[in-house]
Amino acid sequence: MGKRDESSCSFPMGQTAQERGLSFVPECYKVEHLDRSKMDSETVDVPIIDLSGLGDPTQKSILVQEIGNACRCNGFFQVINHGISQKTLDGALSAASGFFRMPTQEKAKFMSNDVHKPVRYGTSLKDGVDKFQFWRVFLKHYAHPLMDWIGMWPDSPPDYREKMGEYAEATQKLAQTVFELIIESLGLGPKYLNTKLEEGMQVMAVNYYPPCPQPQLALSLPPHSDYGCLTIVLQNSHGLQILYSEDKSWRVVPVIKGALEVHVGNQLEVLSNGRYKSVVHRVTINSDKMRISIAGLHTLGMDVKMETAKEMVDEEHPMGYKESSFRDFLDFISKNDIGEGTSFLKTLKIQE
Ligand code: OGA
Ligand code: NI
C-alpha cells in the first residue's frame, strides 16, 4: 500500500482529525491508489446462514455443509435467525454511540496504546506508533467471562454496561454455537476444543468512524485479517469490505438488518491447516454518515496455544502453521506496524 509524506502529522490521540471532525484528510492519512469508484459499487454475495433450523437434525446437517462451504470459499458469512433480538443489537449500537459522544475527558480516562490493557480507548491502529493514520476511533474491552471485566468498562453513558453486556453475552453464546458447526464441518467431533473456546476470551472492538467529505483519500482500517477463531461483526451502515478470493477485488459487505457477520480468524486457519482461510478485510470511509461497528473476537485463552488439528495433517497436507496464543499475537502487534503488509499470520506459516 503506497503512502505519502508522513512528516506533517500532528494529530495525537484525543486530537486526531477524525475526533475533531475535520472536513479534509491530512497528509499522514492518505493512501495512494485507492480507486474507490469501482469498489463502492460492487457488493459481495454473502452466504446467508439461517440458524432457525438448528434444532432439526436434517436441517442442521445442511447448515454444517453451508457453513463449511462459506469458510472454504472466502472465510465469511452472515447469520440470521440467530436468536439475538433486534432490541439487543440496537441497544449495543446506541450504547456505543453514546460512549463516543461523551466529552473528551470521559474518554481520555481509557486512552492507551498499550495493547495488553483489557480496556482502552484509541485512534487509528496504534496512534503515535504507526507511521500512518487511519480514520477510526475505538474502544476495546475484554468481555468474557463478563463478570471479570464489566466493572472496568466505561460507566457513562449510564446504560453502557448493561446494554453492551447483554450483547456481549448473547454473541459469546452465538460464537460457541457457530464454532461447533464449523468444527463439525471439518469432520472433527462436535465437542472438539469446545470447552477451550468457552473458557477463552471475547475481545470487543467497538469502532466509531466519523464521516469525512474526502472518503476516497484514506481508509478507516487497512487490510488485515483478525486473530482468534472467529469474529462476529455488527454494523450500522456499510463500509466494511472483504477481499474476494476469486478475483482479488474488494467488495462491499451489505448491511442486512438483524444479520451478524462472521469472519474466519487466524486461529481457525491454523486449526484447519489452511483449509479455511481467515478473510482479509478493510474499512472505507463514509462521506455522509457516521458509522459504528462492533467486532467481537473470540479466541482461546490468553496463554492457550492454538495448534493445527492432527486430523488435518497428512501426506497431501503437511503441517503448514506454527502454534500461537493470543498473548503471542499481542506481543507481535505491540512491536510491529500492521499497516505495512506485515501480518501475524505470515509469521505462523511454515515455509516449505
Ligand atoms: C476490526 C474490523 C470491521 C468493521 O475491528 O477488526 O475489522 O466493520 N472491523 O469495522
Ligand atoms: Ni477486523
mmCIF file of C-alpha atoms and ligand atoms in Angstrom:
data_model
loop_
_atom_site.group_PDB
_atom_site.id
_atom_site.type_symbol
_atom_site.label_atom_id
_atom_site.label_comp_id
_atom_site.label_asym_id
_atom_site.label_seq_id
_atom_site.Cartn_x
_atom_site.Cartn_y
_atom_site.Cartn_z
ATOM 1 C CA MET A 1 0.000 0.000 0.000
ATOM 2 C CA GLY A 2 1.625 3.247 -1.117
ATOM 3 C CA LYS A 3 1.525 6.207 1.205
ATOM 4 C CA ARG A 4 2.629 9.784 1.030
ATOM 5 C CA ASP A 5 4.778 12.057 3.068
ATOM 6 C CA GLU A 6 4.374 11.437 6.780
ATOM 7 C CA SER A 7 6.276 14.429 8.104
ATOM 8 C CA SER A 8 3.279 16.682 8.541
ATOM 9 C CA CYS A 9 1.468 14.524 11.055
ATOM 10 C CA SER A 10 0.469 16.244 14.251
ATOM 11 C CA PHE A 11 -2.720 14.551 15.328
ATOM 12 C CA PRO A 12 -2.160 12.813 18.655
ATOM 13 C CA MET A 13 -4.868 10.706 20.280
ATOM 14 C CA GLY A 14 -7.623 12.937 21.614
ATOM 15 C CA GLN A 15 -6.967 15.468 18.852
ATOM 16 C CA THR A 16 -6.971 13.341 15.731
ATOM 17 C CA ALA A 17 -8.573 14.617 12.549
ATOM 18 C CA GLN A 18 -11.438 12.130 12.930
ATOM 19 C CA GLU A 19 -12.113 13.098 16.548
ATOM 20 C CA ARG A 20 -12.049 16.766 15.610
ATOM 21 C CA GLY A 21 -14.340 16.083 12.681
ATOM 22 C CA LEU A 22 -12.076 17.742 10.125
ATOM 23 C CA SER A 23 -13.620 18.046 6.705
ATOM 24 C CA PHE A 24 -10.425 17.076 4.874
ATOM 25 C CA VAL A 25 -7.938 14.243 5.037
ATOM 26 C CA PRO A 26 -4.495 15.388 6.287
ATOM 27 C CA GLU A 27 -1.374 14.093 4.508
ATOM 28 C CA CYS A 28 -0.467 11.479 7.105
ATOM 29 C CA TYR A 29 -3.754 9.661 6.491
ATOM 30 C CA LYS A 30 -3.502 9.498 2.734
ATOM 31 C CA VAL A 31 -3.433 6.136 0.977
ATOM 32 C CA GLU A 32 -2.497 6.146 -2.693
ATOM 33 C CA HIS A 33 -4.214 4.134 -5.404
ATOM 34 C CA LEU A 34 -7.485 3.640 -3.606
ATOM 35 C CA ASP A 35 -9.665 3.663 -6.732
ATOM 36 C CA ARG A 36 -12.867 3.785 -4.755
ATOM 37 C CA SER A 37 -15.230 4.458 -7.613
ATOM 38 C CA LYS A 38 -15.220 0.836 -8.740
ATOM 39 C CA MET A 39 -15.108 -0.737 -5.316
ATOM 40 C CA ASP A 40 -18.046 1.011 -3.797
ATOM 41 C CA SER A 41 -20.460 -0.283 -6.355
ATOM 42 C CA GLU A 42 -19.577 -3.951 -6.116
ATOM 43 C CA THR A 43 -21.399 -5.641 -3.309
ATOM 44 C CA VAL A 44 -20.324 -9.128 -2.365
ATOM 45 C CA ASP A 45 -22.677 -12.068 -2.463
ATOM 46 C CA VAL A 46 -22.684 -13.039 1.187
ATOM 47 C CA PRO A 47 -23.572 -16.606 2.127
ATOM 48 C CA ILE A 48 -26.563 -16.322 4.475
ATOM 49 C CA ILE A 49 -26.722 -18.935 7.187
ATOM 50 C CA ASP A 50 -30.208 -19.304 8.662
ATOM 51 C CA LEU A 51 -29.864 -20.748 12.142
ATOM 52 C CA SER A 52 -33.592 -21.327 12.657
ATOM 53 C CA GLY A 53 -33.220 -24.950 11.573
ATOM 54 C CA LEU A 54 -30.595 -25.762 14.167
ATOM 55 C CA GLY A 55 -32.887 -27.978 16.250
ATOM 56 C CA ASP A 56 -33.743 -30.258 13.353
ATOM 57 C CA PRO A 57 -31.049 -32.903 12.562
ATOM 58 C CA THR A 58 -31.625 -32.871 8.778
ATOM 59 C CA GLN A 59 -31.562 -29.091 8.563
ATOM 60 C CA LYS A 60 -28.598 -28.964 10.866
ATOM 61 C CA SER A 61 -26.510 -31.169 8.587
ATOM 62 C CA ILE A 62 -27.350 -28.850 5.674
ATOM 63 C CA LEU A 63 -26.262 -25.897 7.818
ATOM 64 C CA VAL A 64 -22.969 -27.612 8.587
ATOM 65 C CA GLN A 65 -22.348 -28.045 4.856
ATOM 66 C CA GLU A 66 -23.276 -24.453 4.072
ATOM 67 C CA ILE A 67 -21.010 -23.110 6.785
ATOM 68 C CA GLY A 68 -18.171 -25.353 5.620
ATOM 69 C CA ASN A 69 -18.543 -24.054 2.054
ATOM 70 C CA ALA A 70 -18.561 -20.440 3.200
ATOM 71 C CA CYS A 71 -15.441 -20.963 5.331
ATOM 72 C CA ARG A 72 -13.631 -22.693 2.465
ATOM 73 C CA CYS A 73 -14.552 -20.096 -0.166
ATOM 74 C CA ASN A 74 -13.961 -16.706 1.363
ATOM 75 C CA GLY A 75 -13.930 -17.200 5.101
ATOM 76 C CA PHE A 76 -17.008 -15.178 5.913
ATOM 77 C CA PHE A 77 -20.794 -15.407 6.065
ATOM 78 C CA GLN A 78 -23.767 -13.756 7.738
ATOM 79 C CA VAL A 79 -26.100 -15.410 10.215
ATOM 80 C CA ILE A 80 -29.806 -14.701 10.519
ATOM 81 C CA ASN A 81 -32.394 -16.061 12.941
ATOM 82 C CA HIS A 82 -29.601 -16.333 15.474
ATOM 83 C CA GLY A 83 -31.912 -15.706 18.412
ATOM 84 C CA ILE A 84 -30.476 -12.304 19.391
ATOM 85 C CA SER A 85 -33.243 -9.717 19.413
ATOM 86 C CA GLN A 86 -33.168 -6.509 17.397
ATOM 87 C CA LYS A 87 -33.532 -4.679 20.695
ATOM 88 C CA THR A 88 -30.265 -6.170 21.956
ATOM 89 C CA LEU A 89 -28.459 -5.305 18.709
ATOM 90 C CA ASP A 90 -29.822 -1.752 18.661
ATOM 91 C CA GLY A 91 -29.035 -1.383 22.358
ATOM 92 C CA ALA A 92 -25.366 -2.230 21.758
ATOM 93 C CA LEU A 93 -25.118 0.248 18.870
ATOM 94 C CA SER A 94 -26.765 3.016 20.872
ATOM 95 C CA ALA A 95 -24.532 2.333 23.888
ATOM 96 C CA ALA A 96 -21.539 2.586 21.555
ATOM 97 C CA SER A 97 -22.601 5.871 20.005
ATOM 98 C CA GLY A 98 -23.487 7.184 23.464
ATOM 99 C CA PHE A 99 -19.951 6.489 24.634
ATOM 100 C CA PHE A 100 -18.291 8.174 21.673
ATOM 101 C CA ARG A 101 -20.494 11.240 22.128
ATOM 102 C CA MET A 102 -19.155 11.716 25.667
ATOM 103 C CA PRO A 103 -16.829 14.660 26.323
ATOM 104 C CA THR A 104 -13.156 14.035 25.608
ATOM 105 C CA GLN A 105 -12.178 13.932 29.293
ATOM 106 C CA GLU A 106 -14.550 10.998 29.859
ATOM 107 C CA LYS A 107 -12.957 9.026 27.014
ATOM 108 C CA ALA A 108 -9.453 10.141 27.953
ATOM 109 C CA LYS A 109 -9.670 8.006 31.112
ATOM 110 C CA PHE A 110 -9.283 4.979 28.870
ATOM 111 C CA MET A 111 -6.740 6.300 26.352
ATOM 112 C CA SER A 112 -3.798 3.996 25.864
ATOM 113 C CA ASN A 113 -1.548 2.497 23.226
ATOM 114 C CA ASP A 114 -0.659 -0.466 25.420
ATOM 115 C CA VAL A 115 -2.240 -3.361 23.518
ATOM 116 C CA HIS A 116 -2.125 -5.538 26.647
ATOM 117 C CA LYS A 117 -4.660 -3.366 28.529
ATOM 118 C CA PRO A 118 -8.053 -5.063 28.959
ATOM 119 C CA VAL A 119 -9.956 -1.797 28.400
ATOM 120 C CA ARG A 120 -8.662 1.008 26.230
ATOM 121 C CA TYR A 121 -9.650 3.879 24.005
ATOM 122 C CA GLY A 122 -7.578 4.571 20.931
ATOM 123 C CA THR A 123 -7.489 6.076 17.485
ATOM 124 C CA SER A 124 -6.203 4.791 14.163
ATOM 125 C CA LEU A 125 -4.406 1.463 14.826
ATOM 126 C CA LYS A 126 -1.657 2.403 17.234
ATOM 127 C CA ASP A 127 -1.597 6.147 17.337
ATOM 128 C CA GLY A 128 1.845 7.611 17.845
ATOM 129 C CA VAL A 129 3.466 4.290 16.991
ATOM 130 C CA ASP A 130 2.301 3.609 13.457
ATOM 131 C CA LYS A 131 3.684 5.841 10.756
ATOM 132 C CA PHE A 132 0.339 6.420 9.094
ATOM 133 C CA GLN A 133 -3.080 7.088 10.485
ATOM 134 C CA PHE A 134 -6.480 5.625 9.820
ATOM 135 C CA TRP A 135 -9.845 7.340 10.142
ATOM 136 C CA ARG A 136 -11.018 5.378 13.149
ATOM 137 C CA VAL A 137 -11.752 5.787 16.846
ATOM 138 C CA PHE A 138 -12.199 2.718 19.037
ATOM 139 C CA LEU A 139 -12.910 1.369 22.468
ATOM 140 C CA LYS A 140 -11.639 -2.153 23.043
ATOM 141 C CA HIS A 141 -12.573 -4.229 26.022
ATOM 142 C CA TYR A 142 -12.448 -7.814 27.146
ATOM 143 C CA ALA A 143 -15.923 -9.211 27.692
ATOM 144 C CA HIS A 144 -15.823 -12.885 28.638
ATOM 145 C CA PRO A 145 -16.405 -14.018 31.285
ATOM 146 C CA LEU A 146 -18.445 -10.836 31.639
ATOM 147 C CA MET A 147 -18.254 -10.581 35.425
ATOM 148 C CA ASP A 148 -14.455 -10.452 35.310
ATOM 149 C CA TRP A 149 -14.385 -7.379 33.084
ATOM 150 C CA ILE A 150 -17.621 -5.404 33.100
ATOM 151 C CA GLY A 151 -16.603 -3.487 36.226
ATOM 152 C CA MET A 152 -13.699 -1.983 34.256
ATOM 153 C CA TRP A 153 -15.854 -0.799 31.339
ATOM 154 C CA PRO A 154 -16.989 2.815 30.989
ATOM 155 C CA ASP A 155 -19.844 3.665 33.342
ATOM 156 C CA SER A 156 -21.036 6.501 31.173
ATOM 157 C CA PRO A 157 -23.371 6.704 29.452
ATOM 158 C CA PRO A 158 -25.107 5.068 32.434
ATOM 159 C CA ASP A 159 -26.621 2.233 30.388
ATOM 160 C CA TYR A 160 -23.369 1.338 28.594
ATOM 161 C CA ARG A 161 -22.507 -1.681 30.732
ATOM 162 C CA GLU A 162 -25.996 -3.107 30.750
ATOM 163 C CA LYS A 163 -26.593 -2.801 27.007
ATOM 164 C CA MET A 164 -23.132 -3.780 25.832
ATOM 165 C CA GLY A 165 -23.025 -6.554 28.422
ATOM 166 C CA GLU A 166 -26.259 -8.038 27.154
ATOM 167 C CA TYR A 167 -24.944 -8.023 23.602
ATOM 168 C CA ALA A 168 -21.592 -9.471 24.690
ATOM 169 C CA GLU A 169 -23.178 -12.416 26.474
ATOM 170 C CA ALA A 170 -25.550 -13.147 23.605
ATOM 171 C CA THR A 171 -22.783 -13.077 20.983
ATOM 172 C CA GLN A 172 -20.478 -15.201 23.125
ATOM 173 C CA LYS A 173 -23.163 -17.899 23.104
ATOM 174 C CA LEU A 174 -23.643 -17.473 19.374
ATOM 175 C CA ALA A 175 -19.907 -17.762 18.776
ATOM 176 C CA GLN A 176 -19.875 -21.103 20.604
ATOM 177 C CA THR A 177 -22.808 -22.384 18.531
ATOM 178 C CA VAL A 178 -21.242 -21.271 15.248
ATOM 179 C CA PHE A 179 -17.853 -22.658 16.275
ATOM 180 C CA GLU A 180 -19.391 -26.078 16.910
ATOM 181 C CA LEU A 181 -20.920 -26.079 13.434
ATOM 182 C CA ILE A 182 -17.604 -25.068 11.875
ATOM 183 C CA ILE A 183 -15.776 -27.796 13.771
ATOM 184 C CA GLU A 184 -18.316 -30.329 12.610
ATOM 185 C CA SER A 185 -17.874 -29.146 9.031
ATOM 186 C CA LEU A 186 -14.184 -30.020 9.343
ATOM 187 C CA GLY A 187 -15.168 -33.548 10.310
ATOM 188 C CA LEU A 188 -13.873 -33.158 13.848
ATOM 189 C CA GLY A 189 -16.019 -34.187 16.821
ATOM 190 C CA PRO A 190 -18.599 -31.509 17.731
ATOM 191 C CA LYS A 191 -17.013 -31.036 21.127
ATOM 192 C CA TYR A 192 -13.505 -30.525 19.750
ATOM 193 C CA LEU A 193 -11.965 -27.523 21.563
ATOM 194 C CA ASN A 194 -15.459 -26.581 22.628
ATOM 195 C CA THR A 195 -14.544 -26.099 26.285
ATOM 196 C CA LYS A 196 -11.377 -24.244 25.373
ATOM 197 C CA LEU A 197 -13.372 -21.662 23.424
ATOM 198 C CA GLU A 198 -15.924 -21.397 26.199
ATOM 199 C CA GLU A 199 -13.071 -20.812 28.644
ATOM 200 C CA GLY A 200 -11.381 -18.489 26.184
ATOM 201 C CA MET A 201 -11.687 -14.776 25.620
ATOM 202 C CA GLN A 202 -14.018 -12.385 23.875
ATOM 203 C CA VAL A 203 -12.332 -9.137 22.902
ATOM 204 C CA MET A 204 -14.709 -6.465 21.682
ATOM 205 C CA ALA A 205 -13.584 -3.699 19.359
ATOM 206 C CA VAL A 206 -16.240 -1.010 19.428
ATOM 207 C CA ASN A 207 -15.416 1.098 16.377
ATOM 208 C CA TYR A 208 -16.562 4.622 15.598
ATOM 209 C CA TYR A 209 -15.983 6.117 12.167
ATOM 210 C CA PRO A 210 -16.973 9.768 11.787
ATOM 211 C CA PRO A 211 -17.904 10.836 8.263
ATOM 212 C CA CYS A 212 -15.416 12.678 6.073
ATOM 213 C CA PRO A 213 -16.108 14.503 2.820
ATOM 214 C CA GLN A 214 -12.918 13.113 1.224
ATOM 215 C CA PRO A 215 -13.524 9.379 1.601
ATOM 216 C CA GLN A 216 -11.518 8.441 -1.467
ATOM 217 C CA LEU A 217 -8.211 9.611 0.049
ATOM 218 C CA ALA A 218 -7.855 7.421 3.116
ATOM 219 C CA LEU A 219 -9.046 4.291 4.898
ATOM 220 C CA SER A 220 -10.714 3.696 8.228
ATOM 221 C CA LEU A 221 -8.924 0.374 8.686
ATOM 222 C CA PRO A 222 -6.191 -1.079 6.465
ATOM 223 C CA PRO A 223 -6.409 -4.602 5.012
ATOM 224 C CA HIS A 224 -5.984 -7.184 7.759
ATOM 225 C CA SER A 225 -7.299 -10.492 8.999
ATOM 226 C CA ASP A 226 -8.459 -10.978 12.573
ATOM 227 C CA TYR A 227 -6.660 -13.092 15.159
ATOM 228 C CA GLY A 228 -8.863 -15.501 17.089
ATOM 229 C CA CYS A 229 -11.081 -18.341 15.945
ATOM 230 C CA LEU A 230 -13.855 -16.172 14.661
ATOM 231 C CA THR A 231 -15.091 -12.595 14.794
ATOM 232 C CA ILE A 232 -18.732 -11.551 14.993
ATOM 233 C CA VAL A 233 -19.412 -8.119 13.492
ATOM 234 C CA LEU A 234 -22.434 -5.879 13.916
ATOM 235 C CA GLN A 235 -22.512 -2.765 11.717
ATOM 236 C CA ASN A 236 -24.973 0.101 11.430
ATOM 237 C CA SER A 237 -24.055 1.013 7.853
ATOM 238 C CA HIS A 238 -21.824 -0.096 5.001
ATOM 239 C CA GLY A 239 -18.072 0.499 4.926
ATOM 240 C CA LEU A 240 -16.731 -2.982 5.564
ATOM 241 C CA GLN A 241 -15.126 -4.610 2.516
ATOM 242 C CA ILE A 242 -13.681 -8.049 2.042
ATOM 243 C CA LEU A 243 -11.018 -9.216 -0.365
ATOM 244 C CA TYR A 244 -12.880 -11.519 -2.697
ATOM 245 C CA SER A 245 -10.769 -14.616 -3.240
ATOM 246 C CA GLU A 246 -11.877 -15.318 -6.810
ATOM 247 C CA ASP A 247 -10.648 -12.148 -8.487
ATOM 248 C CA LYS A 248 -8.815 -10.474 -5.590
ATOM 249 C CA SER A 249 -11.072 -7.442 -5.752
ATOM 250 C CA TRP A 250 -12.520 -5.506 -2.832
ATOM 251 C CA ARG A 251 -16.243 -5.983 -2.368
ATOM 252 C CA VAL A 252 -18.645 -4.140 -0.110
ATOM 253 C CA VAL A 253 -20.328 -6.187 2.614
ATOM 254 C CA PRO A 254 -24.055 -5.395 2.540
ATOM 255 C CA VAL A 255 -25.853 -4.414 5.706
ATOM 256 C CA ILE A 256 -28.801 -6.713 6.317
ATOM 257 C CA LYS A 257 -30.939 -5.640 9.219
ATOM 258 C CA GLY A 258 -30.641 -8.061 12.107
ATOM 259 C CA ALA A 259 -27.895 -10.131 10.484
ATOM 260 C CA LEU A 260 -24.469 -10.619 12.044
ATOM 261 C CA GLU A 261 -21.317 -11.055 10.003
ATOM 262 C CA VAL A 262 -18.941 -13.893 10.909
ATOM 263 C CA HIS A 263 -15.247 -13.868 9.928
ATOM 264 C CA VAL A 264 -12.894 -16.821 9.991
ATOM 265 C CA GLY A 265 -9.894 -15.772 12.086
ATOM 266 C CA ASN A 266 -6.242 -16.808 12.136
ATOM 267 C CA GLN A 267 -6.692 -19.462 14.830
ATOM 268 C CA LEU A 268 -9.261 -21.294 12.733
ATOM 269 C CA GLU A 269 -6.971 -21.168 9.722
ATOM 270 C CA VAL A 270 -4.235 -22.744 11.823
ATOM 271 C CA LEU A 271 -6.579 -25.327 13.345
ATOM 272 C CA SER A 272 -7.830 -26.392 9.905
ATOM 273 C CA ASN A 273 -4.311 -26.407 8.435
ATOM 274 C CA GLY A 274 -5.334 -23.781 5.895
ATOM 275 C CA ARG A 275 -8.495 -25.477 4.644
ATOM 276 C CA TYR A 276 -10.330 -22.445 5.970
ATOM 277 C CA LYS A 277 -8.627 -19.122 5.298
ATOM 278 C CA SER A 278 -9.026 -16.081 7.511
ATOM 279 C CA VAL A 279 -10.777 -13.405 5.494
ATOM 280 C CA VAL A 280 -8.837 -10.254 4.612
ATOM 281 C CA HIS A 281 -10.961 -7.171 5.117
ATOM 282 C CA ARG A 282 -10.675 -3.395 5.399
ATOM 283 C CA VAL A 283 -12.936 -0.456 6.199
ATOM 284 C CA THR A 284 -13.515 2.533 3.924
ATOM 285 C CA ILE A 285 -14.625 5.989 4.996
ATOM 286 C CA ASN A 286 -18.208 7.138 4.568
ATOM 287 C CA SER A 287 -18.702 10.656 3.304
ATOM 288 C CA ASP A 288 -22.060 11.413 4.825
ATOM 289 C CA LYS A 289 -22.906 9.190 7.756
ATOM 290 C CA MET A 290 -21.194 8.246 10.982
ATOM 291 C CA ARG A 291 -20.567 4.513 11.089
ATOM 292 C CA ILE A 292 -20.405 2.229 14.095
ATOM 293 C CA SER A 293 -19.311 -1.376 14.162
ATOM 294 C CA ILE A 294 -18.805 -3.825 16.979
ATOM 295 C CA ALA A 295 -16.313 -6.565 16.195
ATOM 296 C CA GLY A 296 -16.178 -9.294 18.830
ATOM 297 C CA LEU A 297 -13.147 -11.506 18.523
ATOM 298 C CA HIS A 298 -13.360 -14.973 20.063
ATOM 299 C CA THR A 299 -10.082 -16.625 20.908
ATOM 300 C CA LEU A 300 -8.729 -19.392 23.110
ATOM 301 C CA GLY A 301 -7.400 -18.192 26.478
ATOM 302 C CA MET A 302 -4.566 -15.657 26.727
ATOM 303 C CA ASP A 303 -1.822 -18.282 27.056
ATOM 304 C CA VAL A 304 -3.502 -21.254 25.385
ATOM 305 C CA LYS A 305 -1.744 -22.197 22.161
ATOM 306 C CA MET A 306 -3.869 -22.936 19.123
ATOM 307 C CA GLU A 307 -2.314 -25.693 17.091
ATOM 308 C CA THR A 308 -3.271 -27.497 13.907
ATOM 309 C CA ALA A 309 -5.570 -30.463 14.495
ATOM 310 C CA LYS A 310 -3.715 -33.727 13.900
ATOM 311 C CA GLU A 311 -6.652 -34.893 11.773
ATOM 312 C CA MET A 312 -5.976 -32.058 9.310
ATOM 313 C CA VAL A 313 -2.412 -33.177 8.606
ATOM 314 C CA ASP A 314 -1.470 -35.927 6.174
ATOM 315 C CA GLU A 315 0.946 -36.525 3.299
ATOM 316 C CA GLU A 316 -1.012 -34.303 0.968
ATOM 317 C CA HIS A 317 -1.480 -31.638 3.613
ATOM 318 C CA PRO A 318 1.765 -31.237 5.558
ATOM 319 C CA MET A 319 1.703 -29.146 8.715
ATOM 320 C CA GLY A 320 1.538 -25.557 7.472
ATOM 321 C CA TYR A 321 1.420 -23.481 10.642
ATOM 322 C CA LYS A 322 3.128 -22.943 13.959
ATOM 323 C CA GLU A 323 1.108 -22.797 17.161
ATOM 324 C CA SER A 324 0.370 -19.488 18.898
ATOM 325 C CA SER A 325 -1.582 -17.872 21.701
ATOM 326 C CA PHE A 326 -3.434 -14.574 21.976
ATOM 327 C CA ARG A 327 -0.509 -13.255 24.035
ATOM 328 C CA ASP A 328 1.899 -14.111 21.203
ATOM 329 C CA PHE A 329 -0.342 -12.076 18.894
ATOM 330 C CA LEU A 330 -0.453 -9.103 21.265
ATOM 331 C CA ASP A 331 3.330 -9.186 21.681
ATOM 332 C CA PHE A 332 3.672 -9.162 17.908
ATOM 333 C CA ILE A 333 1.352 -6.218 17.275
ATOM 334 C CA SER A 334 2.934 -4.220 20.076
ATOM 335 C CA LYS A 335 6.218 -4.357 18.157
ATOM 336 C CA ASN A 336 5.090 -4.264 14.539
ATOM 337 C CA ASP A 337 3.424 -1.865 12.189
ATOM 338 C CA ILE A 338 0.379 -3.677 10.858
ATOM 339 C CA GLY A 339 -0.477 -1.221 8.125
ATOM 340 C CA GLU A 340 2.604 -2.097 6.110
ATOM 341 C CA GLY A 341 1.847 -5.540 4.803
ATOM 342 C CA THR A 342 3.114 -7.309 7.895
ATOM 343 C CA SER A 343 0.760 -9.779 9.410
ATOM 344 C CA PHE A 344 0.989 -12.076 12.379
ATOM 345 C CA LEU A 345 -0.389 -14.903 10.280
ATOM 346 C CA LYS A 346 2.617 -14.692 7.957
ATOM 347 C CA THR A 347 4.923 -15.370 10.896
ATOM 348 C CA LEU A 348 2.977 -18.537 11.703
ATOM 349 C CA LYS A 349 3.297 -20.058 8.247
ATOM 350 C CA ILE A 350 5.818 -22.849 7.902
ATOM 351 C CA GLN A 351 7.723 -22.269 4.677
ATOM 352 C CA GLU A 352 8.480 -25.304 2.605
HETATM 353 C C1 OGA B 1 -11.975 -4.907 13.210
HETATM 354 C C2 OGA B 1 -12.753 -4.794 11.979
HETATM 355 C C3 OGA B 1 -14.743 -4.149 10.871
HETATM 356 C C4 OGA B 1 -15.693 -3.015 10.818
HETATM 357 O O1 OGA B 1 -12.281 -4.166 14.171
HETATM 358 O O2 OGA B 1 -11.057 -5.753 13.234
HETATM 359 O O3 OGA B 1 -12.383 -5.393 11.016
HETATM 360 O O4 OGA B 1 -16.683 -3.155 10.096
HETATM 361 N N1 OGA B 1 -13.874 -4.066 11.975
HETATM 362 O O5 OGA B 1 -15.452 -2.000 11.448
HETATM 363 NI NI NI B 2 -11.061 -6.956 11.501
#
